[in-house]
Each structure stands twice: as structure tokens, then as C-alpha cells.
Coordinates of C-alpha atoms and ligand atoms in Angstrom, one line a residue:
X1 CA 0.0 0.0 0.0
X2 CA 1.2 3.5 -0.5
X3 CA 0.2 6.9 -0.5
X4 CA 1.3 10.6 -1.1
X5 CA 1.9 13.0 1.3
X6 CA 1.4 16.4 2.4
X7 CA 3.2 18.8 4.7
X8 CA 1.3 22.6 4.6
X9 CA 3.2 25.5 6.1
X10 CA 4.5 23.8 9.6
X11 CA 5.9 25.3 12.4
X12 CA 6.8 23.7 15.4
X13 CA 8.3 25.5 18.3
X14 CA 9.3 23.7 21.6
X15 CA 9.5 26.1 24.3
X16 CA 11.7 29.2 22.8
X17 CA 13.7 26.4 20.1
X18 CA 12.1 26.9 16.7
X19 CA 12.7 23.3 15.4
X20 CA 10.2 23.8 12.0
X21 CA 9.6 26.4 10.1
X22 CA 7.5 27.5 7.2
X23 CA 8.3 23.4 6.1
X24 CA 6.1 22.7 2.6
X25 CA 7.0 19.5 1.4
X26 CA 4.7 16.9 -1.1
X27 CA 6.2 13.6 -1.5
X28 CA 4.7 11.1 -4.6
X29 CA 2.9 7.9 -3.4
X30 CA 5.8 5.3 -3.6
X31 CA 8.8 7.7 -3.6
X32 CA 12.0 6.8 -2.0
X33 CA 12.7 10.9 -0.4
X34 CA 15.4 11.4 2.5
X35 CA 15.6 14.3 4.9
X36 CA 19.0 15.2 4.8
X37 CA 20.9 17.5 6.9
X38 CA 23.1 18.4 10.1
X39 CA 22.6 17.6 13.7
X40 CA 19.4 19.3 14.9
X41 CA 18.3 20.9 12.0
X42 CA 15.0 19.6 12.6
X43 CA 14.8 16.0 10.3
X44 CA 13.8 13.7 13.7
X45 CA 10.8 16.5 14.8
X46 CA 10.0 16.5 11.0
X47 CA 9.3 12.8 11.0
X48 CA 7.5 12.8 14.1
X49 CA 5.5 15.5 13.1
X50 CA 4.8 12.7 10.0
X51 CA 4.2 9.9 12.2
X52 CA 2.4 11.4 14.5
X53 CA 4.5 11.8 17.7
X54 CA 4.6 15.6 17.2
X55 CA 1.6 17.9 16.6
X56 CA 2.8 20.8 14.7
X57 CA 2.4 24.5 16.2
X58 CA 1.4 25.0 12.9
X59 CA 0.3 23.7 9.8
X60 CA -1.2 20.5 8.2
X61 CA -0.3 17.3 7.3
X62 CA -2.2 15.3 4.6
X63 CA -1.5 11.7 3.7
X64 CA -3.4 10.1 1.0
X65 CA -5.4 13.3 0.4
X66 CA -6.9 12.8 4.6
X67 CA -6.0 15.7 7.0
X68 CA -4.0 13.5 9.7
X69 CA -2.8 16.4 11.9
X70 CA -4.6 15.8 15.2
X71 CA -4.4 12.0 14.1
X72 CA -2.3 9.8 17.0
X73 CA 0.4 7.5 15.5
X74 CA -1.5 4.0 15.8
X75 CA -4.2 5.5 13.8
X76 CA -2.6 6.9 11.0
X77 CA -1.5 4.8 7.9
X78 CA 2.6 5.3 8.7
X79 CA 4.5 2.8 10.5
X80 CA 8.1 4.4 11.9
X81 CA 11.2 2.3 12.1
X82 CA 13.4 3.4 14.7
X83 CA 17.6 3.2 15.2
X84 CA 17.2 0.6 17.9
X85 CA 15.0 -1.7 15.8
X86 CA 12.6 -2.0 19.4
X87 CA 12.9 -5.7 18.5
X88 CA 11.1 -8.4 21.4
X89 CA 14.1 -10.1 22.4
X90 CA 12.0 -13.2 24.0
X91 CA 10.4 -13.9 21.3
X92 CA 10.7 -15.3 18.0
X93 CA 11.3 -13.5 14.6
X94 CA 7.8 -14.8 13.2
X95 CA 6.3 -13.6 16.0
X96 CA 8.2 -10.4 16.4
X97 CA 7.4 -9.5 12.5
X98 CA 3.6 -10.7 13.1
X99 CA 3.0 -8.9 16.4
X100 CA 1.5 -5.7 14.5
X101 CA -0.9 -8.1 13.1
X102 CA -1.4 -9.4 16.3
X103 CA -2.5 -6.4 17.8
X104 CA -5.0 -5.9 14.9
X105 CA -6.7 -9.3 15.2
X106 CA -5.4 -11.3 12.9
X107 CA -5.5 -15.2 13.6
X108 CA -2.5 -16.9 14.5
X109 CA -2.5 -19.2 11.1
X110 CA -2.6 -16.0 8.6
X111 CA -0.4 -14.2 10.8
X112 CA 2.5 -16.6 10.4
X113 CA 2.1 -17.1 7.5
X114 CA 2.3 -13.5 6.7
X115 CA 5.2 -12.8 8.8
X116 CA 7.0 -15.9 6.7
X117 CA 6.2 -14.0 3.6
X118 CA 8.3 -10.5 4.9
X119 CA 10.9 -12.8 6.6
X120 CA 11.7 -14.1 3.0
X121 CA 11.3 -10.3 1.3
X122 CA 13.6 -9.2 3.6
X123 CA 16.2 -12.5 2.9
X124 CA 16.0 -14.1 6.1
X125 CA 13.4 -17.1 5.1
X126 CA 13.8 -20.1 7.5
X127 CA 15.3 -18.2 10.4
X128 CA 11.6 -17.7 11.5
X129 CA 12.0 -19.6 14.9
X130 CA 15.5 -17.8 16.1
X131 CA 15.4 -15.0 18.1
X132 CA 16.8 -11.4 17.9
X133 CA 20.0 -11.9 20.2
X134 CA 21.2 -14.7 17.7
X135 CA 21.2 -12.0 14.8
X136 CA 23.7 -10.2 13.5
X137 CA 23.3 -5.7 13.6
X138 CA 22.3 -6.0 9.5
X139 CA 19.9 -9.4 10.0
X140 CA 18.1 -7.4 13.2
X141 CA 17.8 -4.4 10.7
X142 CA 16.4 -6.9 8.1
X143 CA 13.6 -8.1 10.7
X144 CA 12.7 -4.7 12.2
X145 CA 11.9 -3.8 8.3
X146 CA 10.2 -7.3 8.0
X147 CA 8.2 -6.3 11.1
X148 CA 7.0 -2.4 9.5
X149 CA 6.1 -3.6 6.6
X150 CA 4.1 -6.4 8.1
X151 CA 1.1 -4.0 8.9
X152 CA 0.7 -2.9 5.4
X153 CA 1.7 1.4 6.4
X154 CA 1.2 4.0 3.1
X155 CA 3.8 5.5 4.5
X156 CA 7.1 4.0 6.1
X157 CA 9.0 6.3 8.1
X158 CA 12.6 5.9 9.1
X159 CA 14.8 7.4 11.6
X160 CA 18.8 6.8 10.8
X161 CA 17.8 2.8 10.0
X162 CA 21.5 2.3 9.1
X163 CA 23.1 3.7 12.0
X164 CA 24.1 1.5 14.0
X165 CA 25.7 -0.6 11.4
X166 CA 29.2 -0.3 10.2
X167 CA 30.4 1.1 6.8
X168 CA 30.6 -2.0 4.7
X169 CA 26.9 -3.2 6.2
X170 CA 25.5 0.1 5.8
X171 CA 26.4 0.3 2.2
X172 CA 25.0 -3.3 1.3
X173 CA 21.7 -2.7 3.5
X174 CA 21.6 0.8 1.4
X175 CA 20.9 -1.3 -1.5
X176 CA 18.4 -3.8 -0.4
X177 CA 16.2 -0.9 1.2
X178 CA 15.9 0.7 -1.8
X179 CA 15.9 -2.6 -3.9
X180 CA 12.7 -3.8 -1.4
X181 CA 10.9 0.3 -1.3
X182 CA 11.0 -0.6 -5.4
X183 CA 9.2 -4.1 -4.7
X184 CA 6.5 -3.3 -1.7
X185 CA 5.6 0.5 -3.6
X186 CA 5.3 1.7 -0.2
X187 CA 6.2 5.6 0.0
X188 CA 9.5 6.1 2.1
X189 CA 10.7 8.9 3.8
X190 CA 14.3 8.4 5.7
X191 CA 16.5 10.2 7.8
X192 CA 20.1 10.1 7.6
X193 CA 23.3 12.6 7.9
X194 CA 25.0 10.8 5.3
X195 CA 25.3 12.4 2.2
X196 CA 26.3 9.1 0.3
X197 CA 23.9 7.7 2.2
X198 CA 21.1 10.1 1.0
X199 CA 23.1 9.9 -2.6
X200 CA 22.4 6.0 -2.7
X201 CA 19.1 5.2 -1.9
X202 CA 17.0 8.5 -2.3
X203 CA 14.7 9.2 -5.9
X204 CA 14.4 12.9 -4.1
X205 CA 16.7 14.5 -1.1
X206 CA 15.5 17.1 1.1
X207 CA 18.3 19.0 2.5
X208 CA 17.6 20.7 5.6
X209 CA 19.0 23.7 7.9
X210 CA 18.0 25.1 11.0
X211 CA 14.7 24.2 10.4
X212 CA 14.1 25.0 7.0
X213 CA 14.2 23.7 3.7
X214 CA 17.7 24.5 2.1
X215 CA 17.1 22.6 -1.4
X216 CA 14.8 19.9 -2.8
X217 CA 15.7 17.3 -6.0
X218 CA 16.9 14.8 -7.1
X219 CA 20.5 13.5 -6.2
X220 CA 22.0 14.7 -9.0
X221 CA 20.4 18.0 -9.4
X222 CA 21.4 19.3 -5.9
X223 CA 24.9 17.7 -6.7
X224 CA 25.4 19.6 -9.3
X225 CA 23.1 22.7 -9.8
X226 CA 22.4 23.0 -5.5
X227 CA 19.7 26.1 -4.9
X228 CA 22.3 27.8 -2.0
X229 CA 25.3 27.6 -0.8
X230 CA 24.4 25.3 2.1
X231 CA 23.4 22.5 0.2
X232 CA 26.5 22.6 -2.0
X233 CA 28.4 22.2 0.6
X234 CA 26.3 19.6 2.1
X235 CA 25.9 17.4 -0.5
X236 CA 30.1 17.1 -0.8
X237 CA 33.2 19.1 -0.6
X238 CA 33.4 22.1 -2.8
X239 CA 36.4 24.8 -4.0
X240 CA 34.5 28.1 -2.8
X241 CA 36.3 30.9 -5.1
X242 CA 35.6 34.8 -4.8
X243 CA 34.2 36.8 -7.3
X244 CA 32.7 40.3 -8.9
X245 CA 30.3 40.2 -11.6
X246 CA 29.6 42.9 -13.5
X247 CA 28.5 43.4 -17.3
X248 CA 31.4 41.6 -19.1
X249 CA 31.1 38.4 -16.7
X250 CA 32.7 37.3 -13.3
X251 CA 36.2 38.6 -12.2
X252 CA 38.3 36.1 -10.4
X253 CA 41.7 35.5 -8.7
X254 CA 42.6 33.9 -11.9
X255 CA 41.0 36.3 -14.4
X256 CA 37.6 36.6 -15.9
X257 CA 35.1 33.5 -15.9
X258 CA 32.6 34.0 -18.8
X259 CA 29.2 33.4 -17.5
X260 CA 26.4 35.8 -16.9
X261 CA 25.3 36.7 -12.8
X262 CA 23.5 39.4 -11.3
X263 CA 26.3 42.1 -10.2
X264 CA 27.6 42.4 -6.7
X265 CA 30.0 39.8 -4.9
X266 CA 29.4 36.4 -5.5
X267 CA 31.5 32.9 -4.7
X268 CA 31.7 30.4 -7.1
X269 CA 31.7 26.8 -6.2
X270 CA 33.5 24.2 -8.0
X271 CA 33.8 20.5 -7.1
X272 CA 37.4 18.5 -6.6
X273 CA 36.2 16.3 -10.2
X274 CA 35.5 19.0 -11.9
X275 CA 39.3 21.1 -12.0
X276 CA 41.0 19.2 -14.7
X277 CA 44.0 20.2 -16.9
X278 CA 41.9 21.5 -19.4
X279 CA 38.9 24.3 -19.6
X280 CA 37.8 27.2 -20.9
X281 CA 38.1 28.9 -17.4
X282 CA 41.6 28.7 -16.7
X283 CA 43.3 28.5 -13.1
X284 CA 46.7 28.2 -14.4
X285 CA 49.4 26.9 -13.1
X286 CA 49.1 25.6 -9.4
X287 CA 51.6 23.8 -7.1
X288 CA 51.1 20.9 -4.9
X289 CA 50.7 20.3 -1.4
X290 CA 50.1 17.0 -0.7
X291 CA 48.4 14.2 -2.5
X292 CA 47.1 11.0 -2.2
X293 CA 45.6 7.6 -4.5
X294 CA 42.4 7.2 -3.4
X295 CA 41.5 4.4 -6.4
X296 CA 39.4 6.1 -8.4
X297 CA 41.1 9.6 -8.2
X298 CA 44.4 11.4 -6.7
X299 CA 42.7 13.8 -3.9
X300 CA 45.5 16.5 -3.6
X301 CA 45.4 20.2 -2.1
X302 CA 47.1 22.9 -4.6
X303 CA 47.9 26.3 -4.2
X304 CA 47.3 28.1 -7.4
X305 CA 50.3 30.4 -8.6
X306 CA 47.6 33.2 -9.4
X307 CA 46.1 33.1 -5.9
X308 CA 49.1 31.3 -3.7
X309 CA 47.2 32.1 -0.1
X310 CA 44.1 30.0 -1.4
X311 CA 44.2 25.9 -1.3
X312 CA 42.0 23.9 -4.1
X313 CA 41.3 20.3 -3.9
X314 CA 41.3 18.7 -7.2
X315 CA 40.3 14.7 -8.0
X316 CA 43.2 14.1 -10.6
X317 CA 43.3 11.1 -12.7
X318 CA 44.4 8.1 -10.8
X319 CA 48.5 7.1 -11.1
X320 CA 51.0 7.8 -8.6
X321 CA 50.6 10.4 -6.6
X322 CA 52.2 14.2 -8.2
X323 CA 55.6 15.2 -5.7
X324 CA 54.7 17.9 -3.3
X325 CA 56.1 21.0 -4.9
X326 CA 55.1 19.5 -8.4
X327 CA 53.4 22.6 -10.8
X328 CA 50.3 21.1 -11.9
X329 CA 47.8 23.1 -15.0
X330 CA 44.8 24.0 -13.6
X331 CA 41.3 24.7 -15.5
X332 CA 37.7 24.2 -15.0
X333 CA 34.6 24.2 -17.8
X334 CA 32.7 26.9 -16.7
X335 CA 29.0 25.4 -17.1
X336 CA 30.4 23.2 -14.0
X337 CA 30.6 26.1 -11.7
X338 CA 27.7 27.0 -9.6
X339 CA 27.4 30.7 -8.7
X340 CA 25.8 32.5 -5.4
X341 CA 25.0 36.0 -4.4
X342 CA 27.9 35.9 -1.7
X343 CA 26.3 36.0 1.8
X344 CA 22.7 34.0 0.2
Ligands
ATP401 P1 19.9 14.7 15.0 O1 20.5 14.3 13.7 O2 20.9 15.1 16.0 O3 18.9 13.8 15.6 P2 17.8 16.4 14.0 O4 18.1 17.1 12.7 O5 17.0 15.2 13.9 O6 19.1 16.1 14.8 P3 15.8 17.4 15.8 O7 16.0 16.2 16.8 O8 14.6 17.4 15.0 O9 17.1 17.5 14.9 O10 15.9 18.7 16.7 C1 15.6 20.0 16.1 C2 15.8 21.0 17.2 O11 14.8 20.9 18.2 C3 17.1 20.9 18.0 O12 17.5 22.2 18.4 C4 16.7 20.1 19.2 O13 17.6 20.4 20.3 C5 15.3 20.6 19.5 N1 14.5 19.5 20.1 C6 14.2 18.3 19.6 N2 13.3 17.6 20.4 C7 13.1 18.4 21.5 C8 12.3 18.3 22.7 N3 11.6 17.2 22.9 N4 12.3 19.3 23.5 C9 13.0 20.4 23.3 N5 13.8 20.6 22.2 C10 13.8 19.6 21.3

């Protein structure tokens, strides 16, 4: 089952915090759409304003079209998944992922049967009768899924699933969530801090600030063309360069980057990949720090001859490593550069 969903102007204050504002957010039945963003910029209260947990100050939330607001969390059509997993450690996993059925009358026959069903979705068929201390972090995160999607929510909501899991887990477990979202239909909506994280699994991204919405989009699109400055630097590390624009383009450190902006100040963001040895916006010559093989690319910090106080970090095409001291050629095409109003 799925459904769309609906957040309409939502404030929500506790005491003199402001942890939501002015949030407006419509999410497609059976998208995959994370909340992204830095410690306490409102993602957790956002969700549990979604599930329930939190009534807004302000606003309205609508899922499937029904104003759910004023709606507690066991009557609404979500189901959240929390960090812990909350699993019943005396009992077993069938019973564990049939106990929301349980609770809503099913008999004990269908129930199990059921619970089989989403034990074998979620790749842990036959382990029915083993209980959660016999798991491993990635199986109990496997059954705690199993055990959400018994009940059938529109709407799955979940709260840094993967965090308690190391990097290797985290990254396989990426891919079956989003590989089981794409089977059930169900409409996702996931919190992380992880920016690959988000990257991996999400068809939208929200990125958030200080309770607001910084940018909204897909991966790629805030990647590459981010609505602020936040977000850019968010969603991955960025070369921030100073700049005036005025009628004959941008004027730069390292001379004048042809692209139109409204004049004033402005900083112009440029990630490692895109600096190459080659571009119609030329860095010149720049001489290197330090450098290291990282497999697919050489990550290395230059100081460009033009500008010697600044530092760039460039991805440069894998090989051994350029000396420190080493002159590298600098340049950049210039429809990679995003610009911003400096201070927006
Ligand atoms: P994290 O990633 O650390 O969980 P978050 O982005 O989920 O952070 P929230 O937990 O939503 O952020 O918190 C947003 C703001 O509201 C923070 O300033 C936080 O301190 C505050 N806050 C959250 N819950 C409460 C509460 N129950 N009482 C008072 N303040 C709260």
C-alpha cells in the first residue's frame, strides 16, 4: 500500500527552540525521499510530526489526500522504524514481525504465514524460529523492516535505520532498502546525515538547515546545480572561489570567468572532479601540497600560482601520486561552476 503525502506550512516550536519552520513538502505515493541534513536541523521532529508523535504549532499534514494532523500515530497509515529496531528479544522472529498483526486481530495461522512471507522479502526465510539476540546488527535491521512492513503502512517512516551498522553493512543494507521500497511501492521517507547515504538510496533528497528547507531534487540536481550555498556544501566538498560580476562576466583570482550573474559579490563553487588540466576557465598553473591515490582519483590540495594564499582540492586522474612542490595546470569548464550571491 502507498500513498502521497502532504506537509502545509509547519511550524513547530518547543518552548523558545524553533525546530520547524515554514516546512512545505509533497512527497509522490511510492517515492523513496530522505531528509538530509546536520545535527538538529529539525529531520527527527520532521518525521515525528509525519508519524504522529509531534503535533505541529502550525500547519497541516495530509496523507493520501486525509488531514492527519490531530491523528495519533497508531491511527494513521505510517509505520516508523526506529535506530534501535525495538525488537522483542523473548520472542521469536515470526512472532516479532507478526506482532503488528497481532495487535490488529489477525488469527495466528494467517499471521504466520504472513510474517513468513516478509521474513523471506527481507532474505531471512527459514530463520523464522531464532530469536533477535542470535542476529547479526544488518539481520536485526532486516527483521525490524520485515516487522513495519508487516502492517501494510502507506507510509514508512525511518529514523537513521543504518546507523548503528558499520560502513561495509551500511552500504549493502543501502541497496536492499531501496531494492525492497521498489518491490513493496510503499512511500519512504528516511532520515540520515549521510550524504552518500542520501546519494544512494534516495529518488528525491531534502536538504535541511535550521529548520528549513535548504534545497529539494533529485540526487544529481542538488549535486550539481544546489539552490544555496548550504546545500552545495552539504551534498560534498566544494572549492568556494571569490568573485565580482559585473556586465562583461565574473572577475576572479585567476582572471575573468565568462558566465552571466546578477552584479555584486558572488563565490563560485567548484567541485574536486570538476578542475581538470583543461577548460575554458583557466586556473593556471598551481603547485602541490600534498596528494594521495584514493583508487578512483588522486585527492591533492594545490595552491594556485595566481592566488598562492588560497588551497584547491582537485580529484586528478588516478596514477601515482604528483611530488609535493610539483606545478600542476589547472582549469575548469565553466558550465560546472555554480554561482551564489555571496552572503545568500
Ligand atoms: P539529530 O540528527 O541530532 O537527531 P535532527 O536534525 O533530527 O538532529 P531534531 O532532533 O529534530 O534534529 O531537533 C531540532 C531542534 O529541536 C534541536 O535544536 C533540538 O535540540 C530541539 N528539540 C528536539 N526535540 C526536542 C524536545 N523534545 N524538547 C526540546 N527541544 C527539542
Amino acid at each position: 500500500m502507498t500513498a502521497e503525502v502532504r506537509l502545509e506550512g509547519i511550524d513547530h516550536r518547543f518552548g523558545e527552540i524553533r525546530a520547524l519552520e515554514g516546512i512545505d513538502l509533497e512527497i509522490g505515493a511510492g517515492e523513496y525521499v530522505t531528509l538530509l541534513g546536520p545535527s538538529g536541523c529539525g529531520k527527527t521532529t520532521l518525521l515525528s510530526v509525519l508519524g504522529g508523535f509531534v503535533t505541529p504549532t502550525r500547519g497541516a499534514v495530509r496523507i493520501g489526500g486525509r488531514d492527519v494532523t490531530r491523528v495519533p500515530p497508531a491511527k494513521r497509515p505510517t509505520t516508523t522504524m526506529f535506530q534501535d529496531y525495538a525488537l522483542f528479544p523473548h520472542m521469536s522472529l515470526i512472532d516479532n514481525v507478526g506482532f503488528g498483526l497481532r495487535m490488529a486481530g489477525m488469527g495466528r495461522r494467517a499471521r504466520r504465514a504472513r510474517a513468513a512471507e516478509l521474513l523471506e522479502l527481507v532474505g531471512l526465510e527459514g530463520a523464522g524460529a531464532k530469536r533477535p539476540h542470535a542476529l547479526s546488527g544488518g539481520q536485526r535491521q532486516r527483521v525490524a523492516l520485515a516487522r513495519a512492513l508487516a502492517v501494510e503502512p502507506d507510509v514508512l517512516l525511518l529514523d537513521e535505520p543504518l546507523g548503528a551498522l558499520d560502513l561495509a553493512l551500511r552500504r549493502q543494507m543501502q541497496d536492499e532498502l531501496k531494492a525492497i521500497q521498489r518491490r513493496v511501492g510503499t512511500t519512504f521517507v528516511h532520515v540520515t546525515h549521510d550524504q552518500e547515504e542520501a546519494m544512494a538510496i534516495a529518488d528525491r533528497i531534502v536538504v535541511m538547515n535550521a529548520g528549513r528547507i535548504e534545497d529539494e531534487g533529485t540526487p544529481s540536481r542538488i549535486y550539481r546545480r544546489p539552490h544555496s550555498l548550504f546545500a552545495a556544501r552539504f551534498m560534498g566538498e566544494t572549492n568556494r572561489i571569490a568573485g565580482r560580476a559585473g556586465a562583461g562576466g565574473i572577475e576572479t583570482p585567476y582572471g575573468r570567468l565568462d558566465r552571466a550573474a546578477p552584479a555584486g559579490e558572488v563565490v563560485l563553487c567548484l567541485r574536486p572532479e570538476s578542475l581538470r588540466a583543461a577548460g575554458a576557465f583557466r586556473i593556471g598553473p598551481a603547485r602541490v601540497r600534498d596528494a594521495a591515490f584514493f583508487g578512483t582519483h588522486v585527492r591533492a590540495h594545490l595552491a594556485p600560482e595566481a592566488a598562492p594564499e588560497e588551497v584547491l582540492v582537485a580529484h586528478l586522474p588516478p596514477g601515482d601520486p604528483p611530488e609535493p612542490g610539483r606545478t600542476v595546470d589547472l582549469a575548469a569548464d565553466p558550465e560546472d561552476i555554480t554561482i551564489f550571491a555571496r552572503g545568500a
